[in-house]
Amino acid sequence: MESDIQKFYLSDGTFIRFKKIGKGSPIILLHTFRNRLEYSNKLADLLKKKFTVFSIDLPGFGDSPIDTKTNYDLDFFTNSIEEFITDLKIKNLMLAGESIGAVLSATVSVKIPNLVKKIFMFNPYDYDSYFGEGISRGNLFAKFILFHVGLPIVGNLFASMENKFILKNIMNGGFFDKGKLSDDYLNLLCTSLKKEGYVYHFKNVLSNFNKENGIKEIYKKVKVNRHLIYGSNDWAKKSEILQTQKLLRVDKYETIENSNHFSFFESSKEASNIILTKS
């Protein structure tokens, strides 16, 4: 329910929404690009009997406002999550993130290792060599749209034309079972399309999350207990998965069968089982 959602104010004057449910040791769920805190609702419900679960909007996503003067890069996202954790005095916690949320689980753990005891990295988005490469791997429709959105000048026009049809077909590229993308959730995602600053945020975030943003070096510094998980049909190539595994120094990664990039939503039960058994 909307009444359960609180606000946390950030250093740039905006805020992020967050929801807290359950009892037990704390875990923060970090969503993928283009999603919002409700993306993790099913997973949070499966974890709430054992954990105090925090689901948050990453800065500028969902119904959280956008500041077009903010550079939504790796440092800003990392610092924002650090502020959330330290100001709310959350200690001895776990982070579970998917896609860019997985990347941020790693960066936050390096920033405040005294507060984070374990991270779960699902389908980390750490391999783009050009604008939106990973999303473009979802299907030909996504490749066509992201190519045009990434163009100078006219790219903003293409991004501003996004509607429910376009969003649905791009999002479908991240599901193994296309029927898992419910119309209700799609309608909820569409409420962000006309938000002030949406086009700026969309392009700025996607421009900043690529393999040249320093994440590879940060991976080498991760020391907390860590688990790496991929959907069997995730966008990452085998070589990219093995490189991330090597940089993180994990003996093996786990695979969720019949799952693509959006496992928190599509494979909630499987994702919760991994977290529950490894916590």
C-alpha positions as a Markdown table, in Angstrom:
| # | Residue | x | y | z |
|---|---|---|---|---|
| 1 | Met | 0.0 | 0.0 | 0.0 |
| 2 | Glu | 1.1 | 3.6 | -0.7 |
| 3 | Ser | 0.6 | 4.5 | 2.9 |
| 4 | Asp | 3.4 | 2.1 | 3.9 |
| 5 | Ile | 5.9 | 4.0 | 1.7 |
| 6 | Gln | 8.2 | 6.5 | 3.3 |
| 7 | Lys | 10.6 | 9.1 | 1.9 |
| 8 | Phe | 14.3 | 9.5 | 2.5 |
| 9 | Tyr | 15.9 | 12.8 | 1.4 |
| 10 | Leu | 19.1 | 12.8 | -0.6 |
| 11 | Ser | 22.0 | 15.3 | -0.8 |
| 12 | Asp | 20.8 | 16.8 | -4.1 |
| 13 | Gly | 17.5 | 17.8 | -2.5 |
| 14 | Thr | 15.4 | 15.0 | -4.0 |
| 15 | Phe | 14.2 | 11.9 | -2.2 |
| 16 | Ile | 13.8 | 8.2 | -2.7 |
| 17 | Arg | 10.8 | 6.2 | -1.6 |
| 18 | Phe | 11.3 | 3.2 | 0.5 |
| 19 | Lys | 9.2 | 0.5 | 2.2 |
| 20 | Lys | 10.1 | -1.6 | 5.3 |
| 21 | Ile | 8.4 | -4.9 | 6.1 |
| 22 | Gly | 9.1 | -8.0 | 8.2 |
| 23 | Lys | 11.2 | -8.8 | 11.3 |
| 24 | Gly | 14.7 | -10.0 | 11.7 |
| 25 | Ser | 18.1 | -9.0 | 10.4 |
| 26 | Pro | 18.1 | -6.3 | 7.7 |
| 27 | Ile | 18.3 | -6.8 | 4.0 |
| 28 | Ile | 18.0 | -4.1 | 1.3 |
| 29 | Leu | 16.6 | -5.0 | -2.1 |
| 30 | Leu | 18.0 | -3.0 | -5.1 |
| 31 | His | 16.1 | -3.1 | -8.4 |
| 32 | Thr | 17.2 | -3.1 | -12.0 |
| 33 | Phe | 17.3 | -0.3 | -14.5 |
| 34 | Arg | 13.9 | 1.1 | -15.4 |
| 35 | Asn | 12.1 | -0.5 | -12.5 |
| 36 | Arg | 11.0 | 0.7 | -9.0 |
| 37 | Leu | 10.6 | -0.5 | -5.4 |
| 38 | Glu | 7.4 | -2.4 | -6.3 |
| 39 | Tyr | 9.6 | -4.6 | -8.6 |
| 40 | Ser | 10.7 | -6.4 | -5.4 |
| 41 | Asn | 7.3 | -6.8 | -3.8 |
| 42 | Lys | 6.9 | -10.6 | -4.3 |
| 43 | Leu | 10.5 | -11.2 | -3.3 |
| 44 | Ala | 10.1 | -9.1 | -0.1 |
| 45 | Asp | 7.0 | -11.0 | 0.9 |
| 46 | Leu | 8.9 | -14.2 | 0.6 |
| 47 | Leu | 11.7 | -12.9 | 2.8 |
| 48 | Lys | 9.8 | -10.9 | 5.5 |
| 49 | Lys | 9.4 | -13.8 | 7.9 |
| 50 | Lys | 13.1 | -14.0 | 8.4 |
| 51 | Phe | 14.3 | -10.5 | 7.5 |
| 52 | Thr | 13.5 | -6.8 | 8.0 |
| 53 | Val | 13.2 | -6.1 | 4.3 |
| 54 | Phe | 13.9 | -2.6 | 2.9 |
| 55 | Ser | 12.8 | -2.1 | -0.7 |
| 56 | Ile | 13.8 | 1.3 | -2.2 |
| 57 | Asp | 13.5 | 3.3 | -5.4 |
| 58 | Leu | 17.0 | 3.9 | -6.7 |
| 59 | Pro | 17.5 | 7.7 | -7.2 |
| 60 | Gly | 15.2 | 9.1 | -9.9 |
| 61 | Phe | 13.3 | 5.8 | -10.5 |
| 62 | Gly | 9.7 | 5.1 | -9.7 |
| 63 | Asp | 7.9 | 8.0 | -8.1 |
| 64 | Ser | 11.1 | 9.4 | -6.7 |
| 65 | Pro | 11.8 | 12.8 | -8.3 |
| 66 | Ile | 14.6 | 13.7 | -10.7 |
| 67 | Asp | 17.1 | 16.6 | -10.6 |
| 68 | Thr | 18.4 | 17.3 | -14.1 |
| 69 | Lys | 21.5 | 18.9 | -12.5 |
| 70 | Thr | 22.4 | 15.6 | -10.9 |
| 71 | Asn | 24.8 | 13.3 | -12.6 |
| 72 | Tyr | 23.3 | 9.9 | -12.0 |
| 73 | Asp | 26.6 | 8.0 | -12.0 |
| 74 | Leu | 28.0 | 5.1 | -10.0 |
| 75 | Asp | 29.3 | 7.4 | -7.3 |
| 76 | Phe | 26.0 | 9.2 | -6.8 |
| 77 | Phe | 24.0 | 6.0 | -6.6 |
| 78 | Thr | 26.6 | 4.5 | -4.2 |
| 79 | Asn | 26.7 | 7.5 | -2.0 |
| 80 | Ser | 22.9 | 7.8 | -1.9 |
| 81 | Ile | 22.5 | 4.2 | -0.7 |
| 82 | Glu | 25.3 | 4.8 | 1.8 |
| 83 | Glu | 23.5 | 7.8 | 3.2 |
| 84 | Phe | 20.3 | 5.8 | 3.5 |
| 85 | Ile | 22.0 | 3.0 | 5.4 |
| 86 | Thr | 24.0 | 5.3 | 7.8 |
| 87 | Asp | 21.2 | 7.8 | 8.5 |
| 88 | Leu | 18.8 | 5.1 | 9.3 |
| 89 | Lys | 21.5 | 3.4 | 11.4 |
| 90 | Ile | 21.1 | 0.0 | 9.6 |
| 91 | Lys | 23.9 | -2.4 | 10.7 |
| 92 | Asn | 25.0 | -5.9 | 10.0 |
| 93 | Leu | 22.9 | -6.0 | 6.9 |
| 94 | Met | 22.8 | -7.9 | 3.6 |
| 95 | Leu | 22.3 | -6.3 | 0.2 |
| 96 | Ala | 20.5 | -8.2 | -2.7 |
| 97 | Gly | 20.6 | -6.4 | -6.0 |
| 98 | Glu | 19.7 | -7.2 | -9.6 |
| 99 | Ser | 21.3 | -5.7 | -12.7 |
| 100 | Ile | 22.5 | -2.2 | -11.8 |
| 101 | Gly | 21.3 | -3.0 | -8.3 |
| 102 | Ala | 23.8 | -5.9 | -8.2 |
| 103 | Val | 26.6 | -3.6 | -9.3 |
| 104 | Leu | 25.6 | -1.2 | -6.5 |
| 105 | Ser | 25.6 | -4.0 | -3.9 |
| 106 | Ala | 29.3 | -4.4 | -4.7 |
| 107 | Thr | 30.2 | -0.7 | -4.6 |
| 108 | Val | 28.3 | -0.1 | -1.4 |
| 109 | Ser | 29.9 | -3.1 | 0.3 |
| 110 | Val | 33.3 | -1.6 | -0.6 |
| 111 | Lys | 32.3 | 1.8 | 0.7 |
| 112 | Ile | 31.0 | 0.7 | 4.1 |
| 113 | Pro | 32.3 | -2.9 | 4.7 |
| 114 | Asn | 31.8 | -2.4 | 8.4 |
| 115 | Leu | 28.0 | -2.3 | 7.9 |
| 116 | Val | 27.5 | -4.8 | 5.1 |
| 117 | Lys | 28.1 | -8.5 | 6.0 |
| 118 | Lys | 27.0 | -10.2 | 2.7 |
| 119 | Ile | 25.8 | -9.3 | -0.8 |
| 120 | Phe | 23.8 | -11.2 | -3.4 |
| 121 | Met | 24.5 | -10.1 | -7.0 |
| 122 | Phe | 21.8 | -11.2 | -9.4 |
| 123 | Asn | 22.5 | -10.6 | -13.2 |
| 124 | Pro | 25.0 | -7.7 | -12.7 |
| 125 | Tyr | 24.8 | -5.2 | -15.5 |
| 126 | Asp | 28.5 | -4.5 | -16.0 |
| 127 | Tyr | 29.3 | -5.1 | -19.6 |
| 128 | Asp | 28.0 | -2.3 | -21.9 |
| 129 | Ser | 30.5 | -1.2 | -24.5 |
| 130 | Tyr | 28.0 | 1.2 | -26.1 |
| 131 | Phe | 24.8 | 2.9 | -25.0 |
| 132 | Gly | 22.2 | 0.3 | -23.9 |
| 133 | Glu | 24.1 | -2.7 | -25.3 |
| 134 | Gly | 22.8 | -5.1 | -22.6 |
| 135 | Ile | 19.1 | -4.1 | -23.0 |
| 136 | Ser | 19.5 | -4.3 | -26.8 |
| 137 | Arg | 20.3 | -8.0 | -26.4 |
| 138 | Gly | 16.8 | -8.6 | -25.2 |
| 139 | Asn | 15.1 | -8.6 | -28.6 |
| 140 | Leu | 15.2 | -6.9 | -32.0 |
| 141 | Phe | 12.6 | -4.3 | -30.9 |
| 142 | Ala | 14.8 | -3.3 | -27.9 |
| 143 | Lys | 17.8 | -3.1 | -30.2 |
| 144 | Phe | 16.0 | -0.8 | -32.6 |
| 145 | Ile | 14.7 | 1.5 | -29.9 |
| 146 | Leu | 17.9 | 1.8 | -27.9 |
| 147 | Phe | 20.0 | 2.5 | -31.0 |
| 148 | His | 17.8 | 5.5 | -31.8 |
| 149 | Val | 17.5 | 6.7 | -28.2 |
| 150 | Gly | 21.4 | 6.7 | -28.1 |
| 151 | Leu | 21.7 | 9.0 | -31.1 |
| 152 | Pro | 22.7 | 12.6 | -30.4 |
| 153 | Ile | 19.9 | 15.2 | -30.6 |
| 154 | Val | 17.2 | 13.0 | -32.1 |
| 155 | Gly | 17.7 | 10.4 | -29.3 |
| 156 | Asn | 15.8 | 12.7 | -26.9 |
| 157 | Leu | 12.9 | 12.7 | -29.2 |
| 158 | Phe | 12.8 | 9.0 | -29.4 |
| 159 | Ala | 13.0 | 8.7 | -25.6 |
| 160 | Ser | 10.2 | 11.1 | -25.1 |
| 161 | Met | 7.9 | 9.0 | -27.4 |
| 162 | Glu | 8.1 | 6.0 | -25.1 |
| 163 | Asn | 4.6 | 4.6 | -24.3 |
| 164 | Lys | 3.1 | 1.5 | -22.9 |
| 165 | Phe | 3.5 | -0.5 | -26.2 |
| 166 | Ile | 7.2 | 0.4 | -26.5 |
| 167 | Leu | 7.9 | -0.2 | -22.8 |
| 168 | Lys | 6.2 | -3.6 | -22.8 |
| 169 | Asn | 8.1 | -4.8 | -25.8 |
| 170 | Ile | 11.4 | -3.6 | -24.4 |
| 171 | Met | 10.7 | -5.1 | -21.0 |
| 172 | Asn | 9.6 | -8.4 | -22.6 |
| 173 | Gly | 13.3 | -8.8 | -23.6 |
| 174 | Gly | 14.2 | -9.4 | -20.0 |
| 175 | Phe | 11.6 | -12.2 | -19.3 |
| 176 | Phe | 11.9 | -15.9 | -20.1 |
| 177 | Asp | 8.2 | -16.2 | -19.7 |
| 178 | Lys | 6.6 | -13.1 | -21.3 |
| 179 | Gly | 3.4 | -13.7 | -19.4 |
| 180 | Lys | 5.1 | -12.9 | -16.2 |
| 181 | Leu | 5.0 | -9.1 | -17.0 |
| 182 | Ser | 1.6 | -8.3 | -15.6 |
| 183 | Asp | -0.5 | -5.5 | -17.1 |
| 184 | Asp | -1.0 | -4.0 | -13.6 |
| 185 | Tyr | 2.8 | -3.7 | -13.1 |
| 186 | Leu | 3.3 | -2.4 | -16.6 |
| 187 | Asn | 0.7 | 0.3 | -16.0 |
| 188 | Leu | 2.5 | 1.2 | -12.8 |
| 189 | Leu | 5.8 | 1.6 | -14.7 |
| 190 | Cys | 4.0 | 3.8 | -17.3 |
| 191 | Thr | 3.2 | 6.4 | -14.6 |
| 192 | Ser | 6.9 | 7.4 | -14.7 |
| 193 | Leu | 7.0 | 8.1 | -18.4 |
| 194 | Lys | 5.8 | 11.7 | -18.2 |
| 195 | Lys | 7.6 | 12.5 | -15.0 |
| 196 | Glu | 9.6 | 15.8 | -15.2 |
| 197 | Gly | 13.2 | 15.0 | -16.2 |
| 198 | Tyr | 12.4 | 11.4 | -17.3 |
| 199 | Val | 14.3 | 11.5 | -20.6 |
| 200 | Tyr | 17.3 | 13.1 | -19.0 |
| 201 | His | 17.4 | 10.5 | -16.2 |
| 202 | Phe | 16.9 | 7.6 | -18.6 |
| 203 | Lys | 19.8 | 8.6 | -20.8 |
| 204 | Asn | 22.1 | 9.8 | -18.1 |
| 205 | Val | 21.8 | 6.6 | -16.0 |
| 206 | Leu | 22.2 | 4.3 | -19.0 |
| 207 | Ser | 25.2 | 6.3 | -20.2 |
| 208 | Asn | 26.9 | 5.9 | -16.8 |
| 209 | Phe | 26.4 | 2.2 | -16.4 |
| 210 | Asn | 29.0 | 0.5 | -18.6 |
| 211 | Lys | 32.2 | -1.5 | -18.3 |
| 212 | Glu | 34.3 | 1.7 | -18.3 |
| 213 | Asn | 32.8 | 3.3 | -15.2 |
| 214 | Gly | 35.4 | 1.8 | -12.9 |
| 215 | Ile | 33.3 | -1.2 | -11.7 |
| 216 | Lys | 35.9 | -3.8 | -12.7 |
| 217 | Glu | 38.4 | -2.3 | -10.3 |
| 218 | Ile | 35.9 | -2.0 | -7.6 |
| 219 | Tyr | 35.0 | -5.7 | -7.9 |
| 220 | Lys | 38.6 | -6.5 | -7.0 |
| 221 | Lys | 38.1 | -4.7 | -3.7 |
| 222 | Val | 35.0 | -6.5 | -2.6 |
| 223 | Lys | 35.8 | -8.4 | 0.6 |
| 224 | Val | 32.5 | -9.2 | 2.2 |
| 225 | Asn | 30.8 | -12.5 | 1.7 |
| 226 | Arg | 29.3 | -12.6 | -1.8 |
| 227 | His | 27.2 | -14.7 | -4.0 |
| 228 | Leu | 26.8 | -14.4 | -7.8 |
| 229 | Ile | 23.6 | -15.5 | -9.5 |
| 230 | Tyr | 22.5 | -15.4 | -13.2 |
| 231 | Gly | 19.3 | -16.3 | -14.9 |
| 232 | Ser | 19.9 | -19.1 | -17.5 |
| 233 | Asn | 18.9 | -16.7 | -20.2 |
| 234 | Asp | 20.4 | -13.5 | -18.9 |
| 235 | Trp | 21.8 | -10.9 | -21.3 |
| 236 | Ala | 25.3 | -11.4 | -20.1 |
| 237 | Lys | 27.6 | -13.5 | -22.4 |
| 238 | Lys | 29.4 | -16.5 | -20.9 |
| 239 | Ser | 32.8 | -14.7 | -21.2 |
| 240 | Glu | 31.4 | -11.7 | -19.4 |
| 241 | Ile | 30.0 | -13.9 | -16.6 |
| 242 | Leu | 33.3 | -15.6 | -16.2 |
| 243 | Gln | 35.2 | -12.3 | -16.1 |
| 244 | Thr | 32.9 | -11.0 | -13.3 |
| 245 | Gln | 33.3 | -14.3 | -11.4 |
| 246 | Lys | 37.0 | -14.0 | -11.7 |
| 247 | Leu | 37.1 | -10.3 | -10.6 |
| 248 | Leu | 34.9 | -11.0 | -7.6 |
| 249 | Arg | 36.9 | -14.1 | -6.7 |
| 250 | Val | 34.0 | -16.4 | -6.2 |
| 251 | Asp | 34.4 | -20.1 | -6.7 |
| 252 | Lys | 31.2 | -20.5 | -8.6 |
| 253 | Tyr | 28.1 | -18.7 | -9.7 |
| 254 | Glu | 24.6 | -20.1 | -9.4 |
| 255 | Thr | 22.0 | -20.3 | -12.2 |
| 256 | Ile | 18.3 | -19.8 | -12.0 |
| 257 | Glu | 16.8 | -22.0 | -14.7 |
| 258 | Asn | 14.1 | -20.7 | -17.1 |
| 259 | Ser | 14.8 | -17.1 | -16.0 |
| 260 | Asn | 16.1 | -14.1 | -17.9 |
| 261 | His | 17.3 | -10.7 | -16.6 |
| 262 | Phe | 14.3 | -9.8 | -14.3 |
| 263 | Ser | 14.6 | -12.7 | -11.8 |
| 264 | Phe | 13.4 | -10.8 | -8.7 |
| 265 | Phe | 10.1 | -10.4 | -10.5 |
| 266 | Glu | 9.9 | -13.5 | -12.8 |
| 267 | Ser | 11.6 | -16.0 | -10.4 |
| 268 | Ser | 10.9 | -14.6 | -7.0 |
| 269 | Lys | 10.6 | -18.0 | -5.3 |
| 270 | Glu | 13.9 | -19.2 | -6.7 |
| 271 | Ala | 15.7 | -15.9 | -5.8 |
| 272 | Ser | 14.3 | -16.1 | -2.3 |
| 273 | Asn | 15.4 | -19.7 | -1.8 |
| 274 | Ile | 19.0 | -18.7 | -2.7 |
| 275 | Ile | 18.9 | -15.8 | -0.2 |
| 276 | Leu | 17.3 | -17.8 | 2.5 |
| 277 | Thr | 19.6 | -20.8 | 2.2 |
| 278 | Lys | 22.8 | -18.7 | 1.9 |
| 279 | Ser | 22.1 | -16.2 | 4.6 |
